[in-house]
Amino acid sequence: MSDPTRRGAYSEAGVDIDAQDEALAEVKDLARGTFTPGVLTEIGGFGGLFRPDLRGMDEPVLVASADGVGTKLMVARKARRYDTVGEDLVNHCVNDILVQGARPLFFMDYVGAGVLEPDAVVELVRGVARGCRGNGCALLGGETAEMPGFYQPEDYELVGFIVGMVDRPRLLDGSRVVPGDLLLGLPSSGLHTNGYSLARRILFEHSGLGVDDLLPAPDGGDPGPEITVGEELLKVHRSYLDAVGPLLDEPALHGLAHITGGGLTDNLPRTLAEGTAAEIDPTTWTVPPVFRLLQQRGAVDPEEMFRVFNLGIGMVLVVEADGGLEILERLERQGHGPRIIGRVIEGRRQVVYQPGCEAAF
Amino acid sequence: MSDPTRRGAYSEAGVDIDAQDEALAEVKDLARGTFTPGVLTEIGGFGGLFRPDLRGMDEPVLVASADGVGTKLMVARKARRYDTVGEDLVNHCVNDILVQGARPLFFMDYVGAGVLEPDAVVELVRGVARGCRGNGCALLGGETAEMPGFYQPEDYELVGFIVGMVDRPRLLDGSRVVPGDLLLGLPSSGLHTNGYSLARRILFEHSGLGVDDLLPAPDGGDPGPEITVGEELLKVHRSYLDAVGPLLDEPALHGLAHITGGGLTDNLPRTLAEGTAAEIDPTTWTVPPVFRLLQQRGAVDPEEMFRVFNLGIGMVLVVEADGGLEILERLERQGHGPRIIGRVIEGRRQVVYQPGCEAAF
């Protein structure tokens, strides 16, 4: 049962019904605020209805992705800050379908908790709605499930599901990638939504830090601006739709990779054609202080760092050697801070680091 | 990150990687076993790709729904039986979009756990895959998230998302419902996926029963067949696609309601046109023993019973008075066990019980 005007599981709720009705009304308003022309709002019902605009499409392909926020949720709870993880979730999902050439149509969320604290639910959905608006993606519906005894107090599970569309001839599947192509990296805002189990272990357990403590500077290099541990860890996962969306029809764009769990090492190969590999020069960008701190405090092997964290690169564009430079300039002009971080070589769909992963730290 | 050939969050796993790789391979095979012609399998990548068949459609409308299994999951854990809740989830979602006239295209799942026990994950996905195959719905992808400390040992969260399609002229939105229409009820298999928090409280806490105990017979009336509490509570949520799907193009079919959380009382109005109401005669079907037991053991108010449980009716068809009888006969011939449980009258989109809710018990 999931449409913008009705969410499930309240019927069995153990908490204040009036507060819930209020929250429910607010959640509805938040969802309505994201509606795009494709949403058939006049019709309520059991499912959410969306009419895709198929004009000018030869062969519409739906691209769908499901994701969670992982243990970044536990940082949100520690910081008692529930309005950002929803935006993380939407942006993560948007990036996941963007790399195949798809633009988002609609999003659905699921919120699970032991006891639904109405204010927290509203904050969670507020973040989801903000993320949807920012990406022109309709929050078509959602489910809110109260499961007494299943979740710990103040813990909220947040899961998202996105559906986008791409015309098949424009599908990005790596087949256009050839040796000689350039790899352009776009900066991440922070950890995005990956590596939190390890980061939490290192910062909270091993280093005994709290969310309100100042993030210590790593030894050597730029200490970065003053920021608390909570602020750093809750930085919102960046959406690359505004940067990359306008480039999707450019013949010079050969591939895209969203750098999430698995880092550059595991995600880049997913956009490489057979017979190609990616050569990355880790000295072409400065790994942000938080990652250097995590590497030092956790004594994490540099190769492992490249598998668990994005290390400052959240999206990689594979572009044609010549035409790609124009894309680079465009991204620079628009302030997206692109960097040439490597190139495509012949190989077996793997990533080669020259000179070595340790050079990044 | 969610496509059939890759699932997230394993990178940070704290458990046996080989066992996980094996499980992952099995999960992939299970997903592939559900693929329909619309799935673009040759392409891996970040999102799942589906090409809808738009032939013969005037105005394709996507219908999407998100749902969980709720605390039925806690019964599954008690019974150490993880392979059925996935089927519950798919069937629930299929029914939710079916009532708007949509047939399923694809499904995505999310499995969350503190520690992913590979065998349990495989069992959960096995159930999801079985449900997808049974409904001709592709399991297009999923996410498996390990969140240490977030979930209790052996607890698994299971969330599903479905996308279906309907041609707009065939959309069921209740607008065709008129006074005089008949209400046909189709039997549920049991509690389906609603009322579990209350049912668990009554059976496990108040009555001190265990999943392996025989379900006691209610006082008076048919005691029903011998069955354990666990078997009864884990009966699979029925999909009504096979019964109702062939009727979606019948002009005599005016509306459909999936009886989930909220029962007949809250779900029927969602398929009623303005100016109409539903008059239900609770004596026209026999409420199954498990519901009568719950009502007696929990001393639950009969009106509440109609709000929390389906009471043996999982799907309601609103059909034209004359043409509807032919539909009734068809459903009978096919062994779907339909029953005329009431009719549409003039009113304010509410449900009226004649004679009274208590007549059901």
XYZ file of C-alpha atoms in Angstrom:
722
model
C 0.000 0.000 0.000
C 2.007 2.971 -1.046
C 0.704 6.126 -2.603
C 1.377 9.727 -1.634
C -1.951 10.063 0.131
C -1.790 6.987 2.306
C 0.984 5.137 4.142
C 0.656 1.817 5.854
C 1.144 0.401 9.303
C -0.270 3.301 11.285
C -3.325 1.202 12.062
C -1.364 -0.895 14.528
C 0.579 1.979 15.962
C 1.249 2.098 19.668
C 1.702 5.852 19.691
C -0.344 9.045 19.751
C -2.708 8.827 16.790
C -3.266 12.583 16.539
C 0.470 13.228 16.366
C 0.666 10.565 13.695
C -2.190 12.020 11.681
C -0.438 15.376 11.813
C 2.835 13.803 10.713
C 1.008 11.895 8.000
C -0.549 15.108 6.714
C 2.883 16.736 6.653
C 4.403 13.744 4.870
C 1.662 14.002 2.238
C 2.383 17.689 1.730
C 6.104 16.972 1.420
C 5.372 14.354 -1.245
C 2.974 16.622 -3.138
C 5.695 19.265 -3.188
C 7.792 16.960 -5.369
C 5.133 16.100 -7.928
C 6.066 16.480 -11.574
C 3.673 16.542 -14.561
C 3.944 12.750 -14.903
C 2.236 12.097 -11.581
C -1.465 11.321 -11.899
C -2.374 13.068 -8.679
C -6.102 13.176 -9.243
C -6.192 9.448 -8.637
C -5.607 8.052 -5.178
C -5.641 4.327 -4.671
C -3.218 1.607 -3.696
C -0.232 2.267 -5.921
C 1.368 5.468 -7.173
C 0.618 6.347 -10.775
C 3.132 7.862 -13.168
C 2.723 8.581 -16.866
C 6.173 8.749 -18.503
C 6.667 11.231 -21.311
C 7.629 8.996 -24.229
C 7.789 11.722 -26.876
C 10.848 11.432 -29.093
C 11.831 8.057 -27.685
C 12.682 5.196 -30.043
C 12.791 2.458 -27.416
C 12.139 3.555 -23.837
C 14.055 1.545 -21.255
C 13.237 1.753 -17.547
C 16.250 1.812 -15.242
C 15.577 0.941 -11.614
C 17.666 0.796 -8.485
C 17.067 -0.003 -4.818
C 19.305 1.167 -2.035
C 19.640 1.968 1.631
C 21.729 4.472 3.539
C 23.583 1.816 5.507
C 25.031 2.628 8.888
C 25.170 6.348 8.068
C 21.777 6.054 9.772
C 23.521 5.321 13.050
C 25.509 8.536 12.734
C 22.228 10.369 12.117
C 20.831 8.888 15.306
C 23.949 9.777 17.309
C 23.689 13.346 15.997
C 19.871 13.369 16.415
C 19.739 14.699 12.873
C 17.241 12.866 10.630
C 16.676 15.343 7.790
C 19.807 14.666 5.707
C 19.929 10.874 5.169
C 16.840 11.030 2.961
C 18.673 13.356 0.609
C 21.684 11.009 0.675
C 19.446 8.162 -0.351
C 17.791 9.956 -3.268
C 21.076 11.314 -4.605
C 22.709 7.902 -4.351
C 19.878 6.317 -6.330
C 19.846 9.137 -8.895
C 23.583 8.640 -9.505
C 23.153 4.876 -9.829
C 20.770 5.194 -12.779
C 22.453 8.314 -14.191
C 25.568 6.278 -14.992
C 23.511 4.234 -17.434
C 22.246 7.372 -19.115
C 18.888 7.499 -17.337
C 17.105 10.519 -15.919
C 14.908 9.941 -12.838
C 11.133 9.658 -13.118
C 9.992 8.818 -9.610
C 11.138 7.619 -6.206
C 9.573 5.617 -3.400
C 10.746 5.328 0.169
C 10.323 2.905 3.037
C 10.722 3.945 6.665
C 10.852 1.230 9.296
C 11.040 1.720 13.054
C 10.177 0.036 16.327
C 8.091 2.987 17.335
C 7.451 5.675 14.752
C 8.273 8.965 16.399
C 6.213 11.279 14.165
C 8.721 14.159 14.196
C 11.557 11.853 13.165
C 9.491 10.369 10.332
C 8.697 13.852 9.065
C 12.395 14.795 9.180
C 13.370 11.638 7.293
C 10.752 12.240 4.599
C 11.671 15.934 4.507
C 15.160 14.892 3.429
C 13.789 12.463 0.847
C 11.479 15.164 -0.531
C 14.321 17.705 -0.683
C 16.416 15.202 -2.600
C 13.553 14.462 -4.985
C 12.884 18.135 -5.664
C 16.577 18.741 -6.250
C 16.603 16.051 -8.919
C 13.219 16.762 -10.524
C 12.116 13.348 -9.331
C 8.605 12.743 -7.976
C 8.234 11.148 -4.552
C 5.435 8.907 -5.811
C 4.773 7.036 -2.616
C 6.176 5.230 0.332
C 5.577 2.864 3.158
C 5.962 3.599 6.842
C 6.153 0.455 8.937
C 6.018 0.299 12.712
C 7.550 -2.945 13.948
C 7.603 -2.994 17.758
C 10.573 -4.932 19.089
C 12.196 -5.276 15.688
C 14.113 -1.999 15.735
C 15.986 -0.396 18.599
C 14.584 2.841 20.021
C 15.384 5.853 17.819
C 16.687 3.623 15.038
C 15.063 4.184 11.662
C 15.626 2.066 8.581
C 15.375 4.029 5.356
C 15.222 2.308 1.993
C 14.690 3.888 -1.402
C 13.702 2.789 -4.839
C 14.105 4.823 -7.995
C 12.830 4.419 -11.533
C 14.288 6.401 -14.410
C 14.170 6.154 -18.155
C 16.610 6.222 -21.056
C 16.131 5.816 -24.771
C 17.920 2.599 -25.687
C 20.226 4.173 -28.303
C 21.444 6.521 -25.538
C 22.051 3.788 -22.984
C 25.526 3.969 -21.451
C 26.864 0.440 -21.124
C 30.610 0.913 -21.509
C 30.650 -0.487 -25.029
C 31.911 2.846 -26.388
C 34.910 2.917 -24.063
C 38.248 2.564 -25.925
C 41.922 2.744 -24.951
C 43.073 6.346 -24.960
C 39.869 7.681 -23.407
C 40.359 10.092 -20.527
C 38.985 9.567 -17.003
C 37.487 12.715 -15.507
C 36.803 12.668 -11.777
C 34.183 14.838 -10.082
C 34.669 15.620 -6.395
C 32.600 13.892 -3.721
C 31.244 15.869 -0.768
C 32.654 13.396 1.740
C 32.094 9.714 2.491
C 28.746 9.869 0.651
C 27.046 6.656 1.833
C 29.869 4.131 1.888
C 32.473 2.937 4.360
C 30.494 3.957 7.441
C 30.928 0.717 9.349
C 34.700 1.076 9.084
C 34.670 4.852 9.633
C 32.490 4.517 12.740
C 34.763 1.837 14.132
C 37.856 3.979 13.608
C 36.448 7.325 14.790
C 33.973 6.343 17.513
C 35.404 3.091 18.870
C 39.165 3.234 18.314
C 39.555 7.011 18.615
C 36.800 7.520 21.190
C 35.433 10.553 19.370
C 31.841 11.801 19.601
C 29.708 13.411 16.894
C 30.114 16.835 18.519
C 33.913 16.640 18.797
C 36.001 18.526 16.266
C 37.348 16.244 13.551
C 41.091 15.940 14.229
C 43.445 16.935 11.418
C 45.449 14.143 9.798
C 49.231 14.217 10.181
C 50.829 16.241 7.384
C 49.191 18.073 4.529
C 46.162 20.315 4.550
C 44.223 19.945 7.842
C 41.041 21.129 6.154
C 38.454 23.475 7.679
C 37.257 23.032 11.276
C 34.260 20.725 11.364
C 32.713 18.328 13.884
C 32.829 14.564 13.365
C 29.035 14.515 12.991
C 29.020 17.332 10.438
C 31.726 15.614 8.392
C 30.067 12.193 8.461
C 26.619 13.579 7.646
C 27.717 15.628 4.639
C 25.114 14.943 1.968
C 25.878 12.477 -0.814
C 26.249 14.608 -3.943
C 23.939 14.198 -6.917
C 25.758 14.480 -10.245
C 22.604 14.943 -12.306
C 23.111 18.690 -12.711
C 26.730 18.208 -13.810
C 26.361 15.121 -15.983
C 22.715 15.245 -17.114
C 23.391 17.905 -19.801
C 26.224 15.736 -21.178
C 24.241 12.529 -21.677
C 23.672 13.228 -25.371
C 27.334 14.103 -26.039
C 28.970 11.519 -28.330
C 32.268 12.245 -26.539
C 30.856 10.814 -23.289
C 31.704 7.101 -23.409
C 30.899 5.965 -19.905
C 30.114 6.876 -16.305
C 30.886 5.264 -12.963
C 29.313 6.113 -9.614
C 31.989 5.566 -6.981
C 30.168 3.871 -4.099
C 30.870 0.726 -2.066
C 33.901 -0.880 -3.657
C 35.510 2.456 -4.422
C 37.270 3.231 -7.689
C 38.707 -0.279 -7.678
C 35.384 -2.097 -7.954
C 33.162 0.503 -9.595
C 35.247 1.717 -12.528
C 35.439 -1.752 -14.154
C 31.657 -1.806 -14.334
C 31.759 0.849 -17.055
C 34.742 -0.576 -18.954
C 34.409 -2.455 -22.231
C 36.001 -5.877 -22.632
C 39.688 -5.528 -23.421
C 40.082 -2.249 -21.585
C 41.346 -1.232 -18.168
C 41.591 2.009 -16.186
C 44.936 3.526 -15.230
C 44.492 5.928 -12.306
C 47.109 8.381 -11.064
C 46.276 8.928 -7.374
C 48.487 12.042 -7.307
C 46.182 13.944 -9.672
C 43.836 14.966 -6.880
C 44.164 15.656 -3.157
C 42.517 13.028 -0.983
C 40.370 15.018 1.525
C 41.549 15.180 5.158
C 38.809 12.885 6.521
C 40.036 9.984 4.387
C 43.668 10.574 5.302
C 42.644 10.698 8.965
C 40.757 7.395 8.611
C 43.727 5.788 6.874
C 46.119 6.954 9.605
C 43.927 6.269 12.654
C 42.830 2.875 11.324
C 46.208 2.014 9.806
C 44.153 0.954 6.797
C 46.052 -0.520 3.879
C 46.052 2.032 1.008
C 44.661 -0.552 -1.411
C 41.819 -1.226 1.026
C 41.155 2.522 1.218
C 40.542 2.517 -2.550
C 38.047 -0.318 -2.134
C 36.018 1.013 0.780
C 35.962 4.785 0.271
C 35.517 7.160 -2.659
C 38.594 9.130 -1.456
C 37.217 12.383 -2.840
C 36.059 11.196 -6.275
C 32.315 10.519 -6.401
C 31.733 10.198 -10.133
C 34.022 9.302 -13.034
C 33.331 10.257 -16.635
C 35.013 8.255 -19.378
C 35.438 10.658 -22.280
C 36.958 10.646 -25.735
C 40.550 11.978 -25.742
C 39.813 14.994 -27.978
C 36.126 15.806 -27.534
C 36.553 15.100 -23.862
C 38.603 18.220 -23.278
C 35.632 20.348 -24.249
C 33.547 18.464 -21.683
C 36.303 19.105 -19.131
C 36.195 22.838 -19.871
C 32.413 22.929 -19.665
C 32.454 21.225 -16.269
C 35.176 23.631 -15.102
C 33.229 26.675 -16.297
C 30.184 25.439 -14.413
C 32.243 25.017 -11.243
C 31.939 21.246 -10.945
C 35.680 20.896 -10.288
C 36.542 18.097 -12.723
C 40.027 16.574 -12.808
C 41.764 14.250 -15.237
C 42.575 11.348 -12.911
C 43.703 8.788 -15.453
C 43.086 7.152 -18.807
C 41.780 3.994 -20.394
C 44.401 1.442 -21.441
C 44.234 -2.073 -22.801
C 43.518 -4.681 -20.152
C 41.031 -6.947 -18.456
C 38.453 -4.576 -16.979
C 40.574 -3.856 -13.924
C 41.991 -0.710 -12.316
C 45.743 -0.072 -12.263
C 47.129 2.577 -9.904
C 50.239 4.441 -11.118
C 52.252 5.200 -9.031
C 50.699 2.874 -6.422
C 47.757 3.438 -4.053
C 50.081 4.642 -1.269
C 50.951 7.691 -3.373
C 47.523 9.093 -2.442
C 48.358 9.377 1.253
C 23.713 -0.268 -6.620
C 21.157 -2.812 -7.528
C 21.208 -5.096 -10.510
C 20.744 -8.836 -10.653
C 24.455 -9.460 -11.049
C 25.714 -7.387 -8.152
C 24.426 -6.598 -4.683
C 25.865 -4.028 -2.343
C 27.300 -3.891 1.144
C 29.198 -7.156 1.049
C 32.419 -5.177 0.918
C 32.123 -4.284 4.577
C 30.873 -7.650 5.675
C 32.162 -9.162 8.859
C 31.454 -12.721 7.782
C 32.935 -15.507 5.687
C 33.527 -14.044 2.237
C 33.533 -17.410 0.454
C 30.164 -18.321 1.947
C 28.921 -14.913 0.872
C 30.236 -15.293 -2.665
C 28.459 -18.636 -2.866
C 25.253 -17.089 -1.542
C 25.653 -14.189 -3.943
C 26.027 -16.589 -6.878
C 22.888 -18.430 -5.770
C 20.994 -15.156 -5.385
C 22.014 -14.226 -8.935
C 20.772 -17.549 -10.267
C 17.484 -17.126 -8.402
C 17.048 -13.685 -9.957
C 17.935 -14.903 -13.460
C 15.306 -17.611 -13.062
C 12.644 -14.899 -12.926
C 13.751 -12.939 -15.984
C 11.094 -12.109 -18.555
C 11.657 -10.883 -22.129
C 11.615 -7.269 -20.935
C 14.809 -7.657 -18.928
C 17.917 -6.465 -20.749
C 20.117 -9.150 -19.272
C 23.080 -8.671 -21.569
C 23.801 -5.400 -19.847
C 25.179 -5.365 -16.318
C 25.802 -2.038 -14.653
C 24.462 -0.111 -11.722
C 20.711 -0.251 -12.219
C 18.399 -2.937 -13.537
C 17.173 -2.420 -17.089
C 13.664 -3.231 -18.258
C 12.107 -2.561 -21.644
C 8.308 -2.493 -21.261
C 6.234 -3.878 -24.111
C 4.171 -0.861 -25.174
C 2.454 -2.494 -28.138
C -1.259 -1.754 -28.280
C -1.083 0.832 -25.503
C -2.689 4.241 -25.945
C -1.220 5.864 -22.856
C 1.024 3.642 -20.724
C 0.849 4.424 -17.017
C 3.375 3.018 -14.562
C 1.942 1.866 -11.245
C 4.404 1.459 -8.399
C 4.175 0.293 -4.819
C 6.564 -0.165 -1.913
C 5.921 -2.480 0.977
C 7.391 -4.544 3.768
C 6.302 -7.742 5.444
C 5.951 -6.139 8.858
C 6.294 -8.213 11.984
C 5.413 -11.402 10.105
C 9.207 -11.399 9.872
C 9.399 -12.032 13.602
C 7.215 -15.105 13.203
C 9.560 -16.302 10.447
C 12.508 -15.894 12.811
C 10.711 -17.728 15.635
C 9.953 -20.569 13.211
C 13.453 -20.375 11.638
C 11.661 -20.335 8.276
C 12.886 -17.616 5.903
C 11.705 -18.866 2.517
C 8.051 -17.804 2.646
C 8.048 -14.109 3.611
C 9.589 -13.177 0.264
C 6.606 -14.690 -1.502
C 4.283 -12.819 0.878
C 5.981 -9.602 -0.063
C 5.775 -10.078 -3.827
C 2.146 -11.195 -3.736
C 1.198 -8.264 -1.511
C 2.801 -5.821 -3.934
C 1.275 -7.544 -6.979
C -2.199 -7.220 -5.430
C -1.632 -3.563 -4.583
C -1.079 -2.590 -8.210
C -3.536 -5.159 -9.591
C -6.418 -3.279 -7.969
C -5.649 -0.326 -10.213
C -5.707 -2.539 -13.272
C -1.941 -2.960 -13.574
C 0.000 -6.097 -14.387
C 3.480 -6.432 -12.839
C 6.624 -5.700 -14.862
C 9.423 -6.040 -12.333
C 10.249 -6.226 -8.651
C 13.196 -5.193 -6.499
C 14.004 -6.298 -2.991
C 16.030 -5.014 -0.083
C 17.396 -7.296 2.625
C 18.848 -5.694 5.730
C 20.525 -7.479 8.636
C 23.058 -6.960 11.388
C 25.074 -9.881 10.130
C 24.081 -11.422 6.816
C 23.883 -15.152 7.384
C 24.311 -16.312 3.756
C 21.875 -19.245 4.036
C 19.145 -17.011 5.435
C 19.668 -14.439 2.684
C 19.373 -17.168 0.053
C 16.151 -18.432 1.657
C 14.685 -14.931 1.757
C 15.539 -14.283 -1.897
C 14.338 -17.777 -2.804
C 10.898 -16.777 -1.558
C 11.026 -13.483 -3.435
C 12.062 -15.283 -6.630
C 9.294 -17.871 -6.227
C 6.773 -15.077 -5.827
C 8.130 -13.269 -8.873
C 7.999 -16.388 -11.056
C 4.466 -17.096 -9.879
C 3.377 -13.655 -11.035
C 5.412 -13.437 -14.252
C 7.299 -10.567 -12.655
C 11.060 -10.134 -13.113
C 13.255 -9.808 -10.033
C 15.243 -7.009 -11.639
C 17.594 -6.318 -8.781
C 18.033 -5.818 -5.112
C 20.196 -4.561 -2.334
C 21.619 -6.565 0.527
C 22.814 -4.402 3.373
C 24.816 -5.553 6.351
C 24.427 -3.120 9.221
C 26.281 -4.395 12.298
C 24.569 -3.345 15.514
C 21.521 -2.000 13.726
C 19.574 -5.248 13.571
C 19.239 -7.935 16.213
C 20.842 -11.320 15.507
C 18.750 -13.443 13.127
C 16.459 -10.509 12.351
C 16.119 -9.684 8.664
C 14.312 -6.697 7.243
C 12.718 -7.362 3.885
C 11.354 -4.561 1.730
C 9.980 -4.783 -1.770
C 9.205 -2.447 -4.625
C 7.085 -3.297 -7.615
C 6.452 -1.550 -10.909
C 3.578 -2.522 -13.159
C 1.835 -0.977 -16.112
C -1.712 -0.261 -17.223
C -3.111 1.473 -20.270
C -4.789 4.625 -18.975
C -8.225 3.849 -20.455
C -8.143 0.584 -18.473
C -7.113 2.185 -15.195
C -9.370 1.139 -12.314
C -10.015 4.191 -10.159
C -13.480 3.521 -8.754
C -15.113 6.046 -11.049
C -17.218 3.301 -12.660
C -18.653 2.143 -9.339
C -22.415 2.795 -9.031
C -25.122 1.943 -6.487
C -26.488 -1.524 -7.172
C -23.072 -2.994 -8.010
C -22.286 -6.298 -6.325
C -19.309 -6.910 -4.019
C -17.582 -10.232 -4.680
C -15.129 -11.418 -2.046
C -12.245 -13.783 -2.763
C -10.907 -15.873 0.124
C -7.612 -14.993 1.809
C -5.171 -17.744 2.789
C -4.892 -16.455 6.350
C -3.677 -13.226 7.955
C -1.728 -12.417 4.774
C 0.630 -9.672 5.997
C -1.528 -7.624 8.337
C -2.413 -7.642 11.999
C 0.731 -9.451 13.098
C 1.619 -7.155 15.961
C -1.789 -7.754 17.505
C -1.864 -11.460 16.605
C 1.600 -12.034 18.092
C 0.597 -10.228 21.274
C -2.538 -12.351 21.643
C -1.066 -15.737 20.712
C 2.528 -15.548 21.979
C 2.293 -13.126 24.906
C -1.251 -13.424 26.303
C -1.824 -17.103 25.402
C 1.787 -18.206 25.906
C 1.769 -20.266 22.711
C 4.856 -21.161 20.670
C 5.193 -21.503 16.888
C 5.311 -25.312 17.188
C 2.194 -25.582 19.357
C -1.060 -26.648 17.734
C -3.333 -23.706 17.037
C -6.195 -24.015 19.564
C -9.718 -24.193 18.165
C -11.967 -21.203 18.859
C -15.053 -21.774 21.012
C -18.015 -22.842 18.897
C -18.233 -23.373 15.184
C -15.810 -25.167 12.898
C -12.461 -25.780 14.657
C -10.689 -26.025 11.298
C -7.933 -28.492 10.414
C -5.071 -29.228 12.828
C -2.208 -26.818 12.224
C 0.601 -25.313 14.285
C 0.625 -21.645 15.240
C 3.713 -21.116 13.082
C 2.178 -22.822 10.051
C -1.002 -20.760 10.378
C 0.803 -17.442 10.809
C 3.244 -18.120 7.961
C 0.593 -19.089 5.395
C 1.572 -17.263 2.227
C -0.221 -14.052 1.271
C -2.304 -14.972 -1.768
C -1.765 -13.335 -5.137
C -5.009 -12.613 -6.967
C -3.374 -12.025 -10.333
C -4.392 -15.416 -11.719
C -8.010 -14.930 -10.612
C -8.455 -11.239 -11.444
C -5.910 -10.639 -14.211
C -8.088 -12.221 -16.927
C -11.002 -9.985 -15.852
C -9.212 -6.635 -16.104
C -10.623 -5.938 -19.564
C -14.198 -6.862 -18.573
C -16.493 -3.804 -18.669
C -18.531 -5.442 -15.864
C -15.553 -5.104 -13.489
C -15.981 -1.682 -11.865
C -13.418 -1.774 -9.086
C -11.037 -3.818 -6.955
C -9.890 -3.555 -3.353
C -6.956 -5.376 -1.785
C -7.890 -6.041 1.836
C -4.725 -5.306 3.815
C -4.010 -3.158 6.879
C -7.253 -1.382 7.689
C -9.358 -4.376 6.707
C -12.570 -4.120 4.706
C -13.456 -0.996 6.669
C -10.543 1.115 5.435
C -9.703 -0.527 2.119
C -13.092 -0.820 0.398
C -13.734 2.952 0.430
C -10.554 3.422 -1.597
C -12.250 1.901 -4.629
C -15.626 3.608 -4.154
C -16.781 6.547 -6.259
C -18.009 9.736 -4.594
C -21.626 9.345 -3.493
C -21.384 5.593 -3.003
C -20.837 3.308 -0.008
C -20.413 -0.408 0.566
C -22.960 -2.472 2.459
C -21.354 -5.694 3.711
C -23.232 -8.666 5.146
C -20.721 -10.397 7.461
C -22.904 -13.516 7.542
C -22.305 -14.266 3.854
C -18.975 -15.975 4.535
C -17.485 -17.935 7.406
C -14.710 -16.100 9.220
C -11.815 -18.621 9.448
C -11.032 -20.162 12.855
C -7.770 -18.256 13.381
C -9.593 -14.911 13.306
C -12.336 -16.126 15.641
C -9.648 -17.425 17.994
C -7.864 -14.060 17.927
C -11.122 -12.229 18.589
C -11.947 -14.497 21.541
C -8.471 -14.713 23.113
C -7.863 -10.996 22.705
C -11.439 -9.964 23.486
C -11.058 -7.741 20.438
C -13.996 -5.528 19.577
C -15.673 -6.906 16.404
C -15.428 -3.511 14.702
C -11.693 -3.470 15.454
C -11.384 -6.966 13.962
C -12.741 -5.577 10.662
C -10.103 -2.829 10.756
C -7.046 -4.908 11.598
C -7.622 -8.237 9.833
C -8.940 -9.384 6.460
C -11.175 -11.932 8.251
C -11.014 -14.347 5.344
C -11.603 -11.917 2.455
C -8.370 -10.880 0.729
C -9.700 -9.231 -2.404
C -13.024 -7.599 -3.259
C -14.327 -7.143 -6.795
C -16.936 -4.480 -7.431
C -18.984 -5.751 -10.353
C -22.013 -4.657 -12.330
C -25.225 -6.243 -11.022
C -26.027 -8.215 -14.215
C -22.695 -8.772 -15.982
C -21.177 -9.421 -12.588
C -22.955 -12.723 -12.213
C -21.085 -14.076 -15.199
C -17.827 -13.034 -13.543
C -18.995 -14.781 -10.374
C -19.652 -17.993 -12.313
C -16.294 -17.785 -14.070
C -14.462 -17.401 -10.761
C -16.466 -20.298 -9.330
C -15.697 -22.546 -12.302
C -12.009 -21.763 -11.905
C -12.177 -22.673 -8.213
C -11.376 -19.240 -6.815
C -14.246 -19.520 -4.311
C -15.905 -16.132 -4.826
C -18.790 -15.003 -2.619
C -21.289 -12.158 -2.885
C -20.541 -10.348 0.381
C -22.537 -7.178 -0.180
C -23.499 -4.428 -2.571
C -22.852 -0.808 -3.375
C -25.379 1.686 -2.012
C -25.576 5.472 -1.939
C -23.387 7.036 0.714
C -20.162 8.792 1.621
C -17.445 6.324 0.679
C -17.816 4.360 3.913
C -18.554 0.721 4.767
C -21.813 -0.243 6.457
C -22.101 -3.677 8.098
C -25.558 -5.277 8.028
C -26.347 -6.905 10.420
C -23.467 -5.524 12.565
C -19.812 -6.590 12.766
C -20.548 -8.903 15.714
C -22.657 -11.109 13.407
C -19.381 -12.388 11.944
C -18.259 -14.051 15.184
